[in-house]
Coordinates of C-alpha atoms in Angstrom, one line a residue:
M1 CA -47.3 -50.7 -22.4
I2 CA -45.0 -53.6 -21.4
S3 CA -44.6 -56.2 -24.1
C4 CA -45.2 -59.9 -23.3
G5 CA -41.4 -60.6 -23.4
S6 CA -40.7 -57.6 -21.1
A7 CA -43.4 -58.7 -18.7
N8 CA -41.9 -62.2 -18.5
K9 CA -38.5 -60.8 -17.9
N10 CA -39.8 -58.6 -15.1
N11 CA -41.5 -61.5 -13.5
V12 CA -38.2 -63.5 -13.5
N13 CA -36.4 -60.6 -12.0
I14 CA -39.1 -60.2 -9.3
T15 CA -38.9 -63.9 -8.4
E16 CA -35.2 -63.9 -8.2
R17 CA -35.0 -60.7 -6.1
L18 CA -37.8 -61.8 -3.7
D19 CA -36.4 -65.3 -3.4
S20 CA -33.1 -63.6 -2.4
L21 CA -34.8 -61.4 0.2
L22 CA -36.6 -64.4 1.8
N23 CA -33.5 -66.5 1.8
K24 CA -31.6 -63.7 3.6
N25 CA -34.3 -63.5 6.3
Y26 CA -35.5 -67.1 6.9
S27 CA -33.9 -70.5 7.3
S28 CA -35.4 -73.9 6.5
D29 CA -35.5 -75.2 10.1
A30 CA -36.9 -72.2 11.9
P31 CA -40.3 -70.5 12.0
G32 CA -40.8 -68.5 8.8
C33 CA -43.3 -67.0 6.4
A34 CA -45.8 -67.3 3.5
M35 CA -45.8 -64.4 1.0
A36 CA -47.7 -63.5 -2.1
I37 CA -47.6 -60.6 -4.5
L38 CA -50.7 -60.0 -6.7
N39 CA -51.2 -57.8 -9.7
G40 CA -54.9 -57.7 -10.2
D41 CA -56.1 -61.3 -10.5
N42 CA -52.6 -62.5 -11.3
I43 CA -50.3 -64.0 -8.8
V44 CA -46.9 -62.6 -9.6
Y45 CA -45.0 -64.3 -6.8
K46 CA -45.5 -66.9 -4.0
G47 CA -42.8 -67.8 -1.5
Y48 CA -42.6 -70.0 1.5
R49 CA -39.8 -70.4 4.0
G50 CA -39.4 -72.2 7.3
I51 CA -41.6 -74.5 9.4
S52 CA -45.1 -74.1 10.9
D53 CA -44.5 -76.3 13.9
V54 CA -41.1 -76.9 15.6
N55 CA -42.3 -80.3 16.8
S56 CA -43.6 -81.8 13.6
K57 CA -41.2 -79.8 11.4
E58 CA -44.0 -79.4 8.9
K59 CA -43.0 -77.0 6.1
I60 CA -44.9 -73.8 5.6
N61 CA -46.9 -73.7 2.3
E62 CA -49.9 -71.9 0.7
H63 CA -52.3 -74.0 2.9
T64 CA -50.7 -73.4 6.2
V65 CA -53.1 -71.6 8.5
F66 CA -51.9 -68.5 10.4
N67 CA -53.5 -66.4 13.0
I68 CA -53.9 -63.0 11.2
A69 CA -54.3 -61.1 14.4
S70 CA -55.5 -57.5 13.9
V71 CA -55.9 -58.0 10.2
T72 CA -59.1 -59.7 11.4
K73 CA -60.6 -56.2 12.1
Q74 CA -61.3 -55.6 8.5
F75 CA -63.6 -58.6 8.3
T76 CA -65.6 -57.2 11.3
V77 CA -65.8 -53.8 9.6
V78 CA -66.9 -55.3 6.3
A79 CA -69.7 -57.0 8.2
I80 CA -70.9 -53.7 9.5
L81 CA -70.6 -52.1 6.1
Y82 CA -72.5 -55.0 4.5
L83 CA -75.4 -54.4 7.0
Y84 CA -75.1 -50.7 6.2
E85 CA -75.6 -51.4 2.5
Q86 CA -78.6 -53.5 3.3
G87 CA -80.2 -50.6 5.2
K88 CA -80.1 -52.6 8.5
L89 CA -78.0 -49.9 10.3
D90 CA -76.3 -46.6 9.8
I91 CA -72.6 -46.1 10.5
N92 CA -73.6 -42.8 12.2
D93 CA -75.8 -44.7 14.7
N94 CA -74.6 -44.3 18.3
V95 CA -73.7 -47.2 20.5
A96 CA -76.6 -46.4 22.9
K97 CA -79.1 -47.4 20.2
Y98 CA -77.9 -51.0 20.4
F99 CA -76.8 -51.3 24.0
P100 CA -79.5 -50.1 26.3
E101 CA -77.7 -51.9 29.2
F102 CA -74.8 -49.4 28.9
K103 CA -75.7 -46.9 31.7
S104 CA -73.8 -43.7 30.8
D105 CA -74.9 -41.1 28.3
I106 CA -71.3 -41.1 26.9
W107 CA -72.5 -43.9 24.5
E108 CA -74.9 -41.4 22.8
K109 CA -71.7 -39.6 21.6
V110 CA -69.9 -42.7 20.3
Q111 CA -70.9 -43.7 16.8
L112 CA -70.2 -47.0 14.9
R113 CA -68.0 -45.0 12.6
H114 CA -65.8 -44.0 15.5
L115 CA -65.4 -47.6 16.6
M116 CA -64.4 -48.6 13.1
S117 CA -61.8 -45.9 12.8
H118 CA -60.2 -46.1 16.3
S119 CA -61.4 -42.6 17.2
S120 CA -64.1 -43.4 19.8
G121 CA -62.2 -42.2 22.9
V122 CA -63.3 -45.4 24.7
P123 CA -60.6 -46.5 27.1
D124 CA -59.5 -50.1 27.6
K125 CA -60.5 -50.8 31.2
R126 CA -60.1 -54.6 31.0
P127 CA -58.0 -56.0 33.9
R128 CA -54.9 -56.4 31.8
V129 CA -52.8 -57.0 34.9
D130 CA -54.7 -60.2 35.5
K131 CA -52.7 -62.2 32.9
D132 CA -54.7 -65.4 33.4
F133 CA -58.0 -63.6 32.7
M134 CA -56.5 -61.9 29.6
L135 CA -55.1 -65.2 28.3
H136 CA -58.6 -66.7 28.2
I137 CA -60.9 -63.7 27.8
V138 CA -63.7 -64.0 25.1
D139 CA -65.6 -61.3 23.3
K140 CA -68.5 -60.8 25.6
Q141 CA -66.2 -60.5 28.6
C142 CA -64.6 -57.5 26.9
L143 CA -67.9 -55.7 27.1
E144 CA -68.4 -56.1 30.8
Y145 CA -66.6 -53.0 31.9
M146 CA -68.5 -50.9 29.4
V147 CA -71.8 -51.3 31.2
E148 CA -70.5 -49.0 34.0
L149 CA -68.0 -46.9 32.0
D150 CA -68.8 -43.3 32.4
E151 CA -65.9 -41.4 30.9
L152 CA -64.1 -41.1 27.5
K153 CA -60.5 -40.2 26.9
F154 CA -61.5 -37.5 24.4
E155 CA -64.4 -36.4 22.3
P156 CA -65.3 -39.1 19.7
G157 CA -63.9 -38.4 16.3
T158 CA -61.2 -36.0 17.3
Y159 CA -58.2 -38.3 17.8
Y160 CA -56.8 -41.7 16.8
D161 CA -56.4 -44.2 19.7
Y162 CA -55.9 -47.8 18.6
K163 CA -58.1 -50.1 20.7
N164 CA -59.1 -53.7 20.6
P165 CA -62.2 -54.1 22.8
T166 CA -64.3 -51.6 20.8
F167 CA -64.4 -54.2 18.0
Q168 CA -66.3 -56.5 20.3
I169 CA -69.0 -53.8 20.3
L170 CA -69.1 -54.0 16.5
A171 CA -69.4 -57.8 16.6
E172 CA -72.3 -57.6 19.0
V173 CA -74.0 -55.0 16.9
V174 CA -73.7 -57.5 13.9
S175 CA -75.3 -60.2 16.0
R176 CA -78.1 -58.0 17.4
V177 CA -79.0 -56.5 14.0
S178 CA -78.8 -59.7 12.0
G179 CA -80.3 -62.1 14.6
L180 CA -77.4 -64.5 14.1
D181 CA -74.4 -65.2 16.3
F182 CA -71.4 -63.3 15.0
E183 CA -69.4 -66.3 13.6
T184 CA -72.4 -67.7 11.8
F185 CA -73.0 -64.3 10.2
Q186 CA -69.4 -64.0 9.1
R187 CA -69.5 -67.5 7.6
E188 CA -72.7 -66.9 5.6
Y189 CA -72.4 -63.3 4.5
I190 CA -68.7 -62.5 4.5
F191 CA -66.4 -65.6 4.1
N192 CA -68.8 -67.5 1.8
R193 CA -69.3 -64.5 -0.5
A194 CA -65.5 -64.2 -0.8
A195 CA -65.3 -68.0 -1.6
M196 CA -63.1 -68.5 1.5
T197 CA -63.1 -72.1 2.6
N198 CA -60.0 -72.4 4.8
V199 CA -60.9 -69.7 7.4
R200 CA -62.2 -69.8 10.9
Y201 CA -62.3 -68.0 14.2
F202 CA -60.1 -69.6 16.9
E203 CA -61.7 -71.8 19.6
P204 CA -59.4 -73.4 22.2
L205 CA -61.0 -76.9 22.0
I206 CA -61.4 -77.1 18.2
D207 CA -58.6 -78.5 16.0
I208 CA -57.5 -76.3 13.1
P209 CA -55.9 -78.5 10.4
Q210 CA -52.5 -77.3 9.1
M211 CA -52.3 -74.7 11.8
A212 CA -49.1 -72.9 12.4
H213 CA -47.9 -72.0 15.9
G214 CA -46.5 -68.6 16.6
Y215 CA -42.9 -68.4 18.0
I216 CA -40.7 -65.8 19.5
N217 CA -36.9 -65.6 19.2
I218 CA -35.8 -65.6 22.8
T219 CA -32.1 -65.2 21.8
K220 CA -32.9 -61.6 21.0
A221 CA -34.1 -58.8 23.2
Y222 CA -37.5 -57.4 22.6
S223 CA -39.0 -53.9 22.7
N224 CA -42.4 -52.6 21.6
S225 CA -42.4 -50.1 18.7
I226 CA -44.8 -48.3 16.4
D227 CA -44.8 -51.5 14.3
S228 CA -46.0 -53.9 17.0
D229 CA -49.1 -54.2 19.1
S230 CA -47.9 -57.4 20.8
Q231 CA -47.2 -57.7 24.5
K232 CA -43.9 -59.4 25.0
D233 CA -42.4 -60.6 28.3
K234 CA -39.0 -62.1 27.5
G235 CA -38.2 -62.6 31.2
S236 CA -40.9 -65.2 31.7
L237 CA -39.9 -67.4 28.8
L238 CA -38.0 -70.7 28.7
S239 CA -36.3 -72.2 25.6
Q240 CA -38.3 -74.8 23.7
Y241 CA -36.4 -75.3 20.5
T242 CA -33.0 -74.5 19.1
D243 CA -32.5 -74.3 15.3
K244 CA -29.3 -75.2 13.5
S245 CA -28.0 -71.7 13.7
G246 CA -28.3 -71.8 17.5
V247 CA -31.3 -69.5 17.8
Q248 CA -33.7 -70.4 20.6
W249 CA -37.5 -70.4 19.9
M250 CA -40.4 -70.4 22.3
E251 CA -44.0 -71.2 21.3
Y252 CA -46.1 -68.1 22.0
D253 CA -49.7 -68.3 21.0
Y254 CA -52.9 -69.4 22.9
G255 CA -52.0 -69.9 26.6
E256 CA -48.9 -67.8 26.4
E257 CA -50.2 -64.6 25.0
T258 CA -53.5 -62.6 25.2
F259 CA -56.3 -62.0 22.7
F260 CA -56.4 -65.4 21.0
G261 CA -59.8 -66.1 22.6
T262 CA -61.5 -62.9 21.2
K263 CA -62.8 -63.1 17.7
A264 CA -63.7 -59.7 16.4
D265 CA -60.4 -58.0 17.0
G266 CA -57.9 -60.7 16.1
G267 CA -59.2 -64.2 16.2
I268 CA -59.2 -65.3 12.5
Y269 CA -57.0 -68.2 11.3
T270 CA -56.6 -68.5 7.6
S271 CA -54.2 -69.6 4.9
L272 CA -52.3 -67.5 2.3
D273 CA -54.4 -69.0 -0.5
D274 CA -57.7 -68.1 1.2
F275 CA -56.5 -64.6 2.0
I276 CA -55.7 -64.2 -1.7
K277 CA -59.4 -65.0 -2.3
W278 CA -60.3 -62.2 0.2
E279 CA -58.1 -59.7 -1.6
N280 CA -59.7 -60.7 -5.0
A281 CA -63.2 -60.3 -3.5
L282 CA -62.4 -56.8 -2.2
R283 CA -60.9 -55.7 -5.4
N284 CA -63.8 -57.1 -7.5
N285 CA -66.4 -55.7 -5.1
T286 CA -67.9 -59.2 -4.5
V287 CA -68.6 -58.7 -0.7
I288 CA -69.4 -55.0 -0.5
K289 CA -70.0 -52.4 -3.2
K290 CA -67.2 -50.3 -4.7
T291 CA -68.6 -47.1 -3.2
T292 CA -68.7 -48.7 0.3
K293 CA -65.2 -50.1 -0.1
E294 CA -63.9 -46.7 -1.1
L295 CA -65.5 -45.2 2.0
A296 CA -63.6 -47.8 4.1
Y297 CA -60.3 -46.9 2.3
S298 CA -60.8 -43.1 2.8
P299 CA -59.1 -41.2 5.6
Q300 CA -61.3 -40.9 8.7
I301 CA -58.8 -39.9 11.3
N302 CA -55.2 -38.7 11.3
V303 CA -52.9 -41.3 12.8
S304 CA -49.7 -39.2 12.6
E305 CA -48.6 -37.6 15.8
S306 CA -51.6 -38.8 17.8
K307 CA -50.8 -38.3 21.5
Y308 CA -52.9 -41.3 22.4
S309 CA -51.4 -44.2 20.4
T310 CA -48.0 -45.1 19.0
Y311 CA -49.2 -48.1 16.9
Q312 CA -48.4 -47.4 13.2
N313 CA -48.0 -43.7 14.1
R314 CA -45.9 -42.5 11.2
E315 CA -45.9 -39.4 9.0
N316 CA -48.6 -39.3 6.3
T317 CA -50.7 -42.1 7.9
F318 CA -54.4 -42.2 8.4
Y319 CA -57.0 -44.7 9.5
G320 CA -60.1 -45.4 7.4
F321 CA -62.6 -48.1 8.4
G322 CA -60.6 -51.2 9.2
W323 CA -57.5 -50.1 7.2
F324 CA -54.5 -47.8 7.6
I325 CA -53.9 -45.4 4.7
D326 CA -50.2 -44.5 3.9
N327 CA -50.0 -41.4 1.7
M328 CA -46.2 -41.1 1.6
P329 CA -45.1 -38.4 -0.9
G330 CA -43.5 -39.8 -4.0
R331 CA -45.1 -43.3 -3.5
E332 CA -48.4 -44.8 -4.5
L333 CA -51.2 -44.5 -2.0
K334 CA -51.1 -47.7 0.1
I335 CA -54.0 -49.3 2.0
Y336 CA -52.8 -51.7 4.6
H337 CA -53.1 -53.4 8.0
T338 CA -50.7 -55.1 10.3
G339 CA -51.4 -57.8 12.8
D340 CA -49.4 -58.9 15.9
N341 CA -50.3 -61.6 18.4
G342 CA -47.9 -63.8 20.2
G343 CA -45.4 -65.0 17.7
F344 CA -47.5 -64.1 14.7
Q345 CA -46.7 -61.0 12.6
I346 CA -48.9 -60.2 9.6
Y347 CA -48.8 -57.6 6.9
A348 CA -51.4 -57.1 4.1
A349 CA -51.2 -54.1 1.8
K350 CA -52.8 -53.0 -1.5
Y351 CA -52.0 -50.2 -3.9
P352 CA -55.4 -49.4 -5.6
K353 CA -53.8 -47.3 -8.4
S354 CA -51.7 -50.2 -9.8
G355 CA -53.8 -53.1 -8.5
V356 CA -50.9 -54.6 -6.7
S357 CA -51.3 -56.4 -3.3
V358 CA -48.6 -57.7 -0.9
I359 CA -49.4 -60.3 1.7
M360 CA -47.0 -61.7 4.3
F361 CA -47.8 -64.1 7.1
E362 CA -45.1 -64.9 9.6
N363 CA -45.1 -67.2 12.6
R364 CA -42.2 -65.3 14.2
N365 CA -42.0 -61.7 15.2
D366 CA -38.2 -61.0 15.5
L367 CA -37.8 -59.3 12.1
N368 CA -38.5 -55.7 11.4
R369 CA -41.6 -56.0 9.3
W370 CA -41.7 -52.4 8.1
N371 CA -38.1 -52.6 6.8
T372 CA -38.9 -55.8 5.0
Q373 CA -42.0 -54.3 3.4
M374 CA -40.1 -51.2 2.3
D375 CA -37.5 -53.6 0.7
I376 CA -40.3 -55.4 -1.2
E377 CA -41.9 -52.1 -2.2
R378 CA -38.5 -50.9 -3.6
I379 CA -38.2 -54.1 -5.7
L380 CA -41.7 -53.7 -7.1
I381 CA -41.0 -50.1 -8.0
E382 CA -37.7 -51.0 -9.7
E383 CA -39.3 -53.8 -11.6
G384 CA -42.2 -51.6 -12.8
L385 CA -45.1 -53.0 -10.8
L386 CA -45.5 -50.0 -8.7
N387 CA -45.4 -46.4 -9.8
V388 CA -43.4 -43.5 -8.3
D389 CA -45.4 -40.2 -8.5

């Protein structure tokens, strides 16, 4: 057992080392980050760097509201799992049960569990070459092509293939089963149960107080990787802001990049403090039961070496329901999700054995997120917060 004095010393070391890491990565006059490390209900570390808006120069803090991109998906999954607990649906139900307008019998093969685990085989047939359409598309428009869809990429449940529009199916199921529109259900049965008050789904005409904008560094070249689900087009960008070090930044969120108009797969905006409430609610089984949560955190499909998707495709990686599962030998089991949209880059991980959580919201996407998180993990191991098996 660590003595009180030893614990205090460790916390000082952690603060100094994480401060140093953030100082190396971020400057005060450029887009930056908000980060928290939790140990159970205790906040071990909070750090903020940079600005949320290059025009106002407002500093990022615990109340700054970020788009959390694909981390949104876990909230959609939890809604399905909550209805499952209430006996309102079964995760083994097929999609055809809820969508009689879908004409093909392929939907009798696709179950809700396949949608939640990115193993449905449903292709993305949205007109992605129509950039204007994709910039402004909303959830129900994502379902339009599915009415006539008559083929799958593979037998459901056999492969991992990361897809966004299938989460719009889940949102519509929530609405049809509950009798409420999706956002109202989320507010009443998910956000409120987690005591989240600074969270909302993006709407183009509704102001979000203390909202960060996402930015991309156009001084650097870009390439997609296993750690990014964002669509970047450097050639079409013009400089908007130059920081003191000479780096050029371009605002890159709604109107510049796709998917901000869809809710179920990536539309949540929230603050670091509110997301901490979400992590606490999950850990304390406030929103869904422990057994249901453990089902979501259990491997449902093997991500590693999937021939259909490169996103987060690393060794020892699986997908549960709404979360990735990293079972790297010699390290604690890690439950996590990443999010990428426009200039936003998000990482939220938890280590159930130790009770540690790592949350990082960035409004820039030029840094290698995975390398940063491995640096953080090494610090937490060396300071005794995480275990090495």
